[in-house]
JSON list of C-alpha atoms in Angstrom, two decimals:
[
{"chain": "A", "resi": 998, "resn": "MET", "atom": "CA", "xyz": [30.99, 117.76, 59.06]},
{"chain": "A", "resi": 999, "resn": "LEU", "atom": "CA", "xyz": [28.49, 119.77, 57.00]},
{"chain": "A", "resi": 1000, "resn": "LEU", "atom": "CA", "xyz": [26.56, 116.58, 56.10]},
{"chain": "A", "resi": 1001, "resn": "VAL", "atom": "CA", "xyz": [26.20, 115.65, 59.79]},
{"chain": "A", "resi": 1002, "resn": "LYS", "atom": "CA", "xyz": [24.73, 119.10, 60.63]},
{"chain": "A", "resi": 1003, "resn": "ARG", "atom": "CA", "xyz": [22.19, 118.88, 57.77]},
{"chain": "A", "resi": 1004, "resn": "LEU", "atom": "CA", "xyz": [21.10, 115.32, 58.57]},
{"chain": "A", "resi": 1005, "resn": "PRO", "atom": "CA", "xyz": [18.49, 116.29, 61.23]},
{"chain": "A", "resi": 1006, "resn": "SER", "atom": "CA", "xyz": [16.82, 118.80, 58.88]},
{"chain": "A", "resi": 1007, "resn": "VAL", "atom": "CA", "xyz": [16.75, 116.25, 56.06]},
{"chain": "A", "resi": 1008, "resn": "LEU", "atom": "CA", "xyz": [15.17, 113.68, 58.39]},
{"chain": "A", "resi": 1009, "resn": "ASN", "atom": "CA", "xyz": [12.56, 116.21, 59.50]},
{"chain": "A", "resi": 1010, "resn": "TYR", "atom": "CA", "xyz": [11.78, 116.95, 55.86]},
{"chain": "A", "resi": 1011, "resn": "ILE", "atom": "CA", "xyz": [11.34, 113.23, 55.09]},
{"chain": "A", "resi": 1012, "resn": "LYS", "atom": "CA", "xyz": [9.12, 112.80, 58.17]},
{"chain": "A", "resi": 1013, "resn": "SER", "atom": "CA", "xyz": [6.95, 115.71, 57.04]},
{"chain": "A", "resi": 1014, "resn": "ILE", "atom": "CA", "xyz": [6.52, 114.24, 53.56]},
{"chain": "A", "resi": 1015, "resn": "PHE", "atom": "CA", "xyz": [5.67, 110.84, 55.05]},
{"chain": "A", "resi": 1016, "resn": "LEU", "atom": "CA", "xyz": [3.07, 112.41, 57.38]},
{"chain": "A", "resi": 1017, "resn": "VAL", "atom": "CA", "xyz": [1.42, 114.26, 54.48]},
{"chain": "A", "resi": 1018, "resn": "LEU", "atom": "CA", "xyz": [1.28, 111.05, 52.42]},
{"chain": "A", "resi": 1019, "resn": "VAL", "atom": "CA", "xyz": [-0.29, 109.12, 55.31]},
{"chain": "A", "resi": 1020, "resn": "LEU", "atom": "CA", "xyz": [-2.93, 111.82, 55.78]},
{"chain": "A", "resi": 1021, "resn": "LEU", "atom": "CA", "xyz": [-3.73, 111.87, 52.06]},
{"chain": "A", "resi": 1022, "resn": "LEU", "atom": "CA", "xyz": [-4.01, 108.09, 51.86]},
{"chain": "A", "resi": 1023, "resn": "SER", "atom": "CA", "xyz": [-6.22, 107.92, 54.94]},
{"chain": "A", "resi": 1024, "resn": "GLY", "atom": "CA", "xyz": [-8.56, 110.41, 53.26]},
{"chain": "A", "resi": 1025, "resn": "ILE", "atom": "CA", "xyz": [-8.72, 108.19, 50.18]},
{"chain": "A", "resi": 1026, "resn": "VAL", "atom": "CA", "xyz": [-9.41, 105.09, 52.26]},
{"chain": "A", "resi": 1027, "resn": "THR", "atom": "CA", "xyz": [-12.18, 106.76, 54.27]},
{"chain": "A", "resi": 1028, "resn": "ALA", "atom": "CA", "xyz": [-13.79, 107.98, 51.03]},
{"chain": "A", "resi": 1029, "resn": "GLN", "atom": "CA", "xyz": [-14.51, 104.34, 50.19]},
{"chain": "A", "resi": 1030, "resn": "GLN", "atom": "CA", "xyz": [-17.89, 103.35, 51.55]},
{"chain": "A", "resi": 1031, "resn": "SER", "atom": "CA", "xyz": [-20.11, 100.33, 51.26]},
{"chain": "A", "resi": 1032, "resn": "GLU", "atom": "CA", "xyz": [-23.79, 99.65, 51.45]},
{"chain": "A", "resi": 1033, "resn": "THR", "atom": "CA", "xyz": [-25.29, 96.20, 52.03]},
{"chain": "A", "resi": 1034, "resn": "PHE", "atom": "CA", "xyz": [-28.86, 95.05, 51.56]},
{"chain": "A", "resi": 1035, "resn": "THR", "atom": "CA", "xyz": [-30.70, 91.75, 51.30]},
{"chain": "A", "resi": 1036, "resn": "ILE", "atom": "CA", "xyz": [-32.92, 90.66, 48.42]},
{"chain": "A", "resi": 1037, "resn": "PRO", "atom": "CA", "xyz": [-35.49, 87.92, 49.12]},
{"chain": "A", "resi": 1038, "resn": "LEU", "atom": "CA", "xyz": [-36.14, 85.43, 46.32]},
{"chain": "A", "resi": 1039, "resn": "SER", "atom": "CA", "xyz": [-39.58, 84.74, 44.82]},
{"chain": "A", "resi": 1040, "resn": "ARG", "atom": "CA", "xyz": [-39.05, 80.99, 45.23]},
{"chain": "A", "resi": 1041, "resn": "PRO", "atom": "CA", "xyz": [-36.31, 80.52, 47.85]},
{"chain": "A", "resi": 1042, "resn": "SER", "atom": "CA", "xyz": [-36.33, 76.70, 47.63]},
{"chain": "A", "resi": 1043, "resn": "GLU", "atom": "CA", "xyz": [-35.53, 76.71, 43.88]},
{"chain": "A", "resi": 1044, "resn": "PRO", "atom": "CA", "xyz": [-32.27, 77.51, 42.04]},
{"chain": "A", "resi": 1045, "resn": "GLY", "atom": "CA", "xyz": [-31.75, 81.12, 41.01]},
{"chain": "A", "resi": 1046, "resn": "LYS", "atom": "CA", "xyz": [-29.49, 83.29, 38.93]},
{"chain": "A", "resi": 1047, "resn": "LEU", "atom": "CA", "xyz": [-27.42, 86.43, 39.50]},
{"chain": "A", "resi": 1048, "resn": "ARG", "atom": "CA", "xyz": [-26.77, 88.83, 36.60]},
{"chain": "A", "resi": 1049, "resn": "ILE", "atom": "CA", "xyz": [-24.26, 91.69, 36.87]},
{"chain": "A", "resi": 1050, "resn": "HIS", "atom": "CA", "xyz": [-22.79, 93.58, 33.91]},
{"chain": "A", "resi": 1051, "resn": "LEU", "atom": "CA", "xyz": [-20.35, 96.42, 34.72]},
{"chain": "A", "resi": 1052, "resn": "ILE", "atom": "CA", "xyz": [-18.17, 98.84, 32.78]},
{"chain": "A", "resi": 1053, "resn": "ASP", "atom": "CA", "xyz": [-15.70, 99.56, 35.63]},
{"chain": "A", "resi": 1054, "resn": "GLY", "atom": "CA", "xyz": [-15.37, 97.49, 38.79]},
{"chain": "A", "resi": 1055, "resn": "SER", "atom": "CA", "xyz": [-14.95, 94.06, 40.28]},
{"chain": "A", "resi": 1056, "resn": "ILE", "atom": "CA", "xyz": [-17.47, 91.34, 41.06]},
{"chain": "A", "resi": 1057, "resn": "THR", "atom": "CA", "xyz": [-17.04, 88.82, 43.87]},
{"chain": "A", "resi": 1058, "resn": "VAL", "atom": "CA", "xyz": [-19.68, 86.13, 44.39]},
{"chain": "A", "resi": 1059, "resn": "ASN", "atom": "CA", "xyz": [-19.63, 83.70, 47.32]},
{"chain": "A", "resi": 1060, "resn": "GLY", "atom": "CA", "xyz": [-22.06, 80.87, 47.94]},
{"chain": "A", "resi": 1061, "resn": "TYR", "atom": "CA", "xyz": [-23.51, 80.44, 51.42]},
{"chain": "A", "resi": 1062, "resn": "ASP", "atom": "CA", "xyz": [-26.13, 78.34, 53.20]},
{"chain": "A", "resi": 1063, "resn": "GLY", "atom": "CA", "xyz": [-28.91, 80.94, 53.08]},
{"chain": "A", "resi": 1064, "resn": "ASN", "atom": "CA", "xyz": [-31.92, 81.57, 50.84]},
{"chain": "A", "resi": 1065, "resn": "GLU", "atom": "CA", "xyz": [-31.55, 85.29, 50.08]},
{"chain": "A", "resi": 1066, "resn": "VAL", "atom": "CA", "xyz": [-29.12, 87.30, 47.97]},
{"chain": "A", "resi": 1067, "resn": "ILE", "atom": "CA", "xyz": [-26.95, 89.75, 49.92]},
{"chain": "A", "resi": 1068, "resn": "VAL", "atom": "CA", "xyz": [-25.49, 92.55, 47.80]},
{"chain": "A", "resi": 1069, "resn": "THR", "atom": "CA", "xyz": [-22.75, 94.88, 49.01]},
{"chain": "A", "resi": 1070, "resn": "ALA", "atom": "CA", "xyz": [-21.80, 97.82, 46.80]},
{"chain": "A", "resi": 1071, "resn": "VAL", "atom": "CA", "xyz": [-18.34, 99.24, 47.39]},
{"chain": "A", "resi": 1072, "resn": "GLY", "atom": "CA", "xyz": [-17.34, 102.61, 46.02]},
{"chain": "A", "resi": 1073, "resn": "LYS", "atom": "CA", "xyz": [-17.11, 106.30, 46.72]},
{"chain": "A", "resi": 1074, "resn": "ASN", "atom": "CA", "xyz": [-19.93, 107.94, 48.64]},
{"chain": "A", "resi": 1075, "resn": "VAL", "atom": "CA", "xyz": [-22.51, 105.19, 48.22]},
{"chain": "A", "resi": 1076, "resn": "LYS", "atom": "CA", "xyz": [-25.77, 106.55, 49.59]},
{"chain": "A", "resi": 1077, "resn": "LYS", "atom": "CA", "xyz": [-28.83, 104.41, 50.14]},
{"chain": "A", "resi": 1078, "resn": "ASN", "atom": "CA", "xyz": [-32.24, 105.50, 48.94]},
{"chain": "A", "resi": 1079, "resn": "ASN", "atom": "CA", "xyz": [-34.83, 103.59, 50.99]},
{"chain": "A", "resi": 1080, "resn": "GLN", "atom": "CA", "xyz": [-37.65, 103.89, 48.46]},
{"chain": "A", "resi": 1081, "resn": "ARG", "atom": "CA", "xyz": [-39.05, 100.54, 47.26]},
{"chain": "A", "resi": 1082, "resn": "SER", "atom": "CA", "xyz": [-41.34, 99.90, 44.37]},
{"chain": "A", "resi": 1083, "resn": "LYS", "atom": "CA", "xyz": [-44.09, 97.31, 44.42]},
{"chain": "A", "resi": 1084, "resn": "ASN", "atom": "CA", "xyz": [-41.96, 94.75, 42.53]},
{"chain": "A", "resi": 1085, "resn": "GLY", "atom": "CA", "xyz": [-39.17, 94.69, 45.15]},
{"chain": "A", "resi": 1086, "resn": "MET", "atom": "CA", "xyz": [-36.79, 96.92, 43.23]},
{"chain": "A", "resi": 1087, "resn": "LYS", "atom": "CA", "xyz": [-34.46, 99.02, 45.31]},
{"chain": "A", "resi": 1088, "resn": "LYS", "atom": "CA", "xyz": [-32.35, 101.89, 43.97]},
{"chain": "A", "resi": 1089, "resn": "ILE", "atom": "CA", "xyz": [-29.23, 103.39, 45.49]},
{"chain": "A", "resi": 1090, "resn": "ASP", "atom": "CA", "xyz": [-28.00, 106.63, 44.05]},
{"chain": "A", "resi": 1091, "resn": "ASN", "atom": "CA", "xyz": [-26.20, 109.93, 44.63]},
{"chain": "A", "resi": 1092, "resn": "ASN", "atom": "CA", "xyz": [-24.16, 112.34, 42.56]},
{"chain": "A", "resi": 1093, "resn": "SER", "atom": "CA", "xyz": [-21.28, 109.99, 41.84]},
{"chain": "A", "resi": 1094, "resn": "MET", "atom": "CA", "xyz": [-22.91, 106.53, 41.74]},
{"chain": "A", "resi": 1095, "resn": "SER", "atom": "CA", "xyz": [-26.21, 104.98, 40.97]},
{"chain": "A", "resi": 1096, "resn": "PHE", "atom": "CA", "xyz": [-27.32, 101.38, 40.69]},
{"chain": "A", "resi": 1097, "resn": "SER", "atom": "CA", "xyz": [-30.35, 99.19, 41.13]},
{"chain": "A", "resi": 1098, "resn": "VAL", "atom": "CA", "xyz": [-31.01, 95.66, 42.29]},
{"chain": "A", "resi": 1099, "resn": "GLU", "atom": "CA", "xyz": [-34.14, 93.86, 41.18]},
{"chain": "A", "resi": 1100, "resn": "GLU", "atom": "CA", "xyz": [-35.41, 90.30, 41.65]},
{"chain": "A", "resi": 1101, "resn": "ARG", "atom": "CA", "xyz": [-37.81, 88.75, 39.13]},
{"chain": "A", "resi": 1102, "resn": "ASP", "atom": "CA", "xyz": [-38.63, 85.03, 39.05]},
{"chain": "A", "resi": 1103, "resn": "ASN", "atom": "CA", "xyz": [-35.53, 84.07, 41.08]},
{"chain": "A", "resi": 1104, "resn": "ILE", "atom": "CA", "xyz": [-33.23, 86.12, 38.83]},
{"chain": "A", "resi": 1105, "resn": "VAL", "atom": "CA", "xyz": [-31.41, 88.96, 40.59]},
{"chain": "A", "resi": 1106, "resn": "TYR", "atom": "CA", "xyz": [-30.34, 91.82, 38.32]},
{"chain": "A", "resi": 1107, "resn": "VAL", "atom": "CA", "xyz": [-27.68, 94.27, 39.54]},
{"chain": "A", "resi": 1108, "resn": "LYS", "atom": "CA", "xyz": [-27.35, 97.26, 37.23]},
{"chain": "A", "resi": 1109, "resn": "LYS", "atom": "CA", "xyz": [-24.99, 100.20, 37.50]},
{"chain": "A", "resi": 1110, "resn": "MET", "atom": "CA", "xyz": [-26.44, 103.28, 35.90]},
{"chain": "A", "resi": 1111, "resn": "PRO", "atom": "CA", "xyz": [-24.16, 105.12, 33.42]},
{"chain": "A", "resi": 1112, "resn": "ASN", "atom": "CA", "xyz": [-23.69, 108.42, 35.23]},
{"chain": "A", "resi": 1113, "resn": "GLY", "atom": "CA", "xyz": [-20.03, 109.33, 34.95]},
{"chain": "A", "resi": 1114, "resn": "SER", "atom": "CA", "xyz": [-16.76, 107.52, 35.24]},
{"chain": "A", "resi": 1115, "resn": "SER", "atom": "CA", "xyz": [-17.01, 106.34, 38.84]},
{"chain": "A", "resi": 1116, "resn": "SER", "atom": "CA", "xyz": [-16.00, 102.75, 39.51]},
{"chain": "A", "resi": 1117, "resn": "MET", "atom": "CA", "xyz": [-18.12, 100.50, 41.69]},
{"chain": "A", "resi": 1118, "resn": "SER", "atom": "CA", "xyz": [-17.52, 96.93, 42.81]},
{"chain": "A", "resi": 1119, "resn": "PHE", "atom": "CA", "xyz": [-19.98, 94.37, 44.11]},
{"chain": "A", "resi": 1120, "resn": "GLU", "atom": "CA", "xyz": [-19.56, 91.66, 46.72]},
{"chain": "A", "resi": 1121, "resn": "VAL", "atom": "CA", "xyz": [-22.51, 89.28, 46.60]},
{"chain": "A", "resi": 1122, "resn": "GLN", "atom": "CA", "xyz": [-23.54, 86.28, 48.67]},
{"chain": "A", "resi": 1123, "resn": "VAL", "atom": "CA", "xyz": [-25.90, 83.86, 46.96]},
{"chain": "A", "resi": 1124, "resn": "PRO", "atom": "CA", "xyz": [-27.39, 80.49, 47.91]},
{"chain": "A", "resi": 1125, "resn": "ARG", "atom": "CA", "xyz": [-25.03, 77.69, 46.87]},
{"chain": "A", "resi": 1126, "resn": "ASN", "atom": "CA", "xyz": [-27.47, 76.40, 44.20]},
{"chain": "A", "resi": 1127, "resn": "PHE", "atom": "CA", "xyz": [-27.25, 79.51, 42.02]},
{"chain": "A", "resi": 1128, "resn": "SER", "atom": "CA", "xyz": [-26.12, 80.36, 38.49]},
{"chain": "A", "resi": 1129, "resn": "VAL", "atom": "CA", "xyz": [-24.18, 83.50, 37.60]},
{"chain": "A", "resi": 1130, "resn": "ASP", "atom": "CA", "xyz": [-23.89, 85.71, 34.52]},
{"chain": "A", "resi": 1131, "resn": "LEU", "atom": "CA", "xyz": [-21.07, 88.18, 35.25]},
{"chain": "A", "resi": 1132, "resn": "LYS", "atom": "CA", "xyz": [-19.40, 90.72, 32.96]},
{"chain": "A", "resi": 1133, "resn": "THR", "atom": "CA", "xyz": [-16.97, 93.54, 33.57]},
{"chain": "A", "resi": 1134, "resn": "LEU", "atom": "CA", "xyz": [-15.08, 95.60, 31.02]},
{"chain": "A", "resi": 1135, "resn": "ASN", "atom": "CA", "xyz": [-12.36, 97.68, 32.72]},
{"chain": "A", "resi": 1136, "resn": "ASN", "atom": "CA", "xyz": [-10.28, 97.62, 35.89]},
{"chain": "A", "resi": 1137, "resn": "GLY", "atom": "CA", "xyz": [-12.01, 94.67, 37.43]},
{"chain": "A", "resi": 1138, "resn": "LEU", "atom": "CA", "xyz": [-11.71, 91.19, 38.78]},
{"chain": "A", "resi": 1139, "resn": "ILE", "atom": "CA", "xyz": [-14.32, 88.44, 38.72]},
{"chain": "A", "resi": 1140, "resn": "SER", "atom": "CA", "xyz": [-14.27, 85.83, 41.48]},
{"chain": "A", "resi": 1141, "resn": "VAL", "atom": "CA", "xyz": [-16.83, 83.08, 42.13]},
{"chain": "A", "resi": 1142, "resn": "ASN", "atom": "CA", "xyz": [-16.50, 80.72, 45.12]},
{"chain": "A", "resi": 1143, "resn": "ASN", "atom": "CA", "xyz": [-18.65, 77.87, 46.50]},
{"chain": "A", "resi": 1144, "resn": "VAL", "atom": "CA", "xyz": [-21.44, 78.28, 43.93]},
{"chain": "A", "resi": 1145, "resn": "ASP", "atom": "CA", "xyz": [-22.96, 75.25, 42.17]},
{"chain": "A", "resi": 1146, "resn": "GLY", "atom": "CA", "xyz": [-24.67, 76.23, 38.96]},
{"chain": "A", "resi": 1147, "resn": "THR", "atom": "CA", "xyz": [-24.03, 77.53, 35.47]},
{"chain": "A", "resi": 1148, "resn": "HIS", "atom": "CA", "xyz": [-21.23, 80.10, 35.36]},
{"chain": "A", "resi": 1149, "resn": "GLU", "atom": "CA", "xyz": [-20.95, 82.67, 32.59]},
{"chain": "A", "resi": 1150, "resn": "ALA", "atom": "CA", "xyz": [-18.12, 85.16, 33.12]},
{"chain": "A", "resi": 1151, "resn": "SER", "atom": "CA", "xyz": [-16.53, 87.71, 30.82]},
{"chain": "A", "resi": 1152, "resn": "ASN", "atom": "CA", "xyz": [-13.77, 90.13, 31.79]},
{"chain": "A", "resi": 1153, "resn": "LEU", "atom": "CA", "xyz": [-12.20, 92.10, 28.96]},
{"chain": "A", "resi": 1154, "resn": "ASN", "atom": "CA", "xyz": [-9.41, 94.05, 30.69]},
{"chain": "A", "resi": 1155, "resn": "GLY", "atom": "CA", "xyz": [-8.89, 92.27, 33.99]},
{"chain": "A", "resi": 1156, "resn": "LYS", "atom": "CA", "xyz": [-8.57, 88.93, 35.75]}
]
C-alpha cells in the first residue's frame, strides 16, 4: 500500500528530471550554428582541388553540377566577418572559432586557426571534377561522395 501512495511522487520526480534533460539538450543543440558561403574559382571550366586539414572535426565533401565551391562551417557560435581581401580570401572568426577560406589557381584552402580546443566541421560542395586533400586528427569523420578526381584522405582517430 505504501508503494502505491509513493508512485505518483516518484513519477513526478522522473518527469521533472526528463524535462530538465530536454531543456539542457535543446540548449546544446541551439548552440550549434552554421555559416555558408560560396567561393568562385579562378578557372571554373578546369578541374580544381580542395584542401582541408583539421585537428578536431569532420569533413564531408559532395560533388555537384556547379562551378563554385560552397563551404559550410558547423560549430559553436560561428560568426561571419564580411571583410574580403583583394585576393578573394574571406575570414570567419569570433572568440571560440576562427577559420579562413582562400582560392588560388583553382585550389581552395580551408584553414582552421589554432585558437583553443573548439571543434569545427565542414560540409563542402565542389564541382564533380575536383580533387581533394583532406586530413583530420581527432573526433572526426571524412566522407567524399560523387567527386571524380584524386583523393587524398587521412584520419588518425576517426572513420
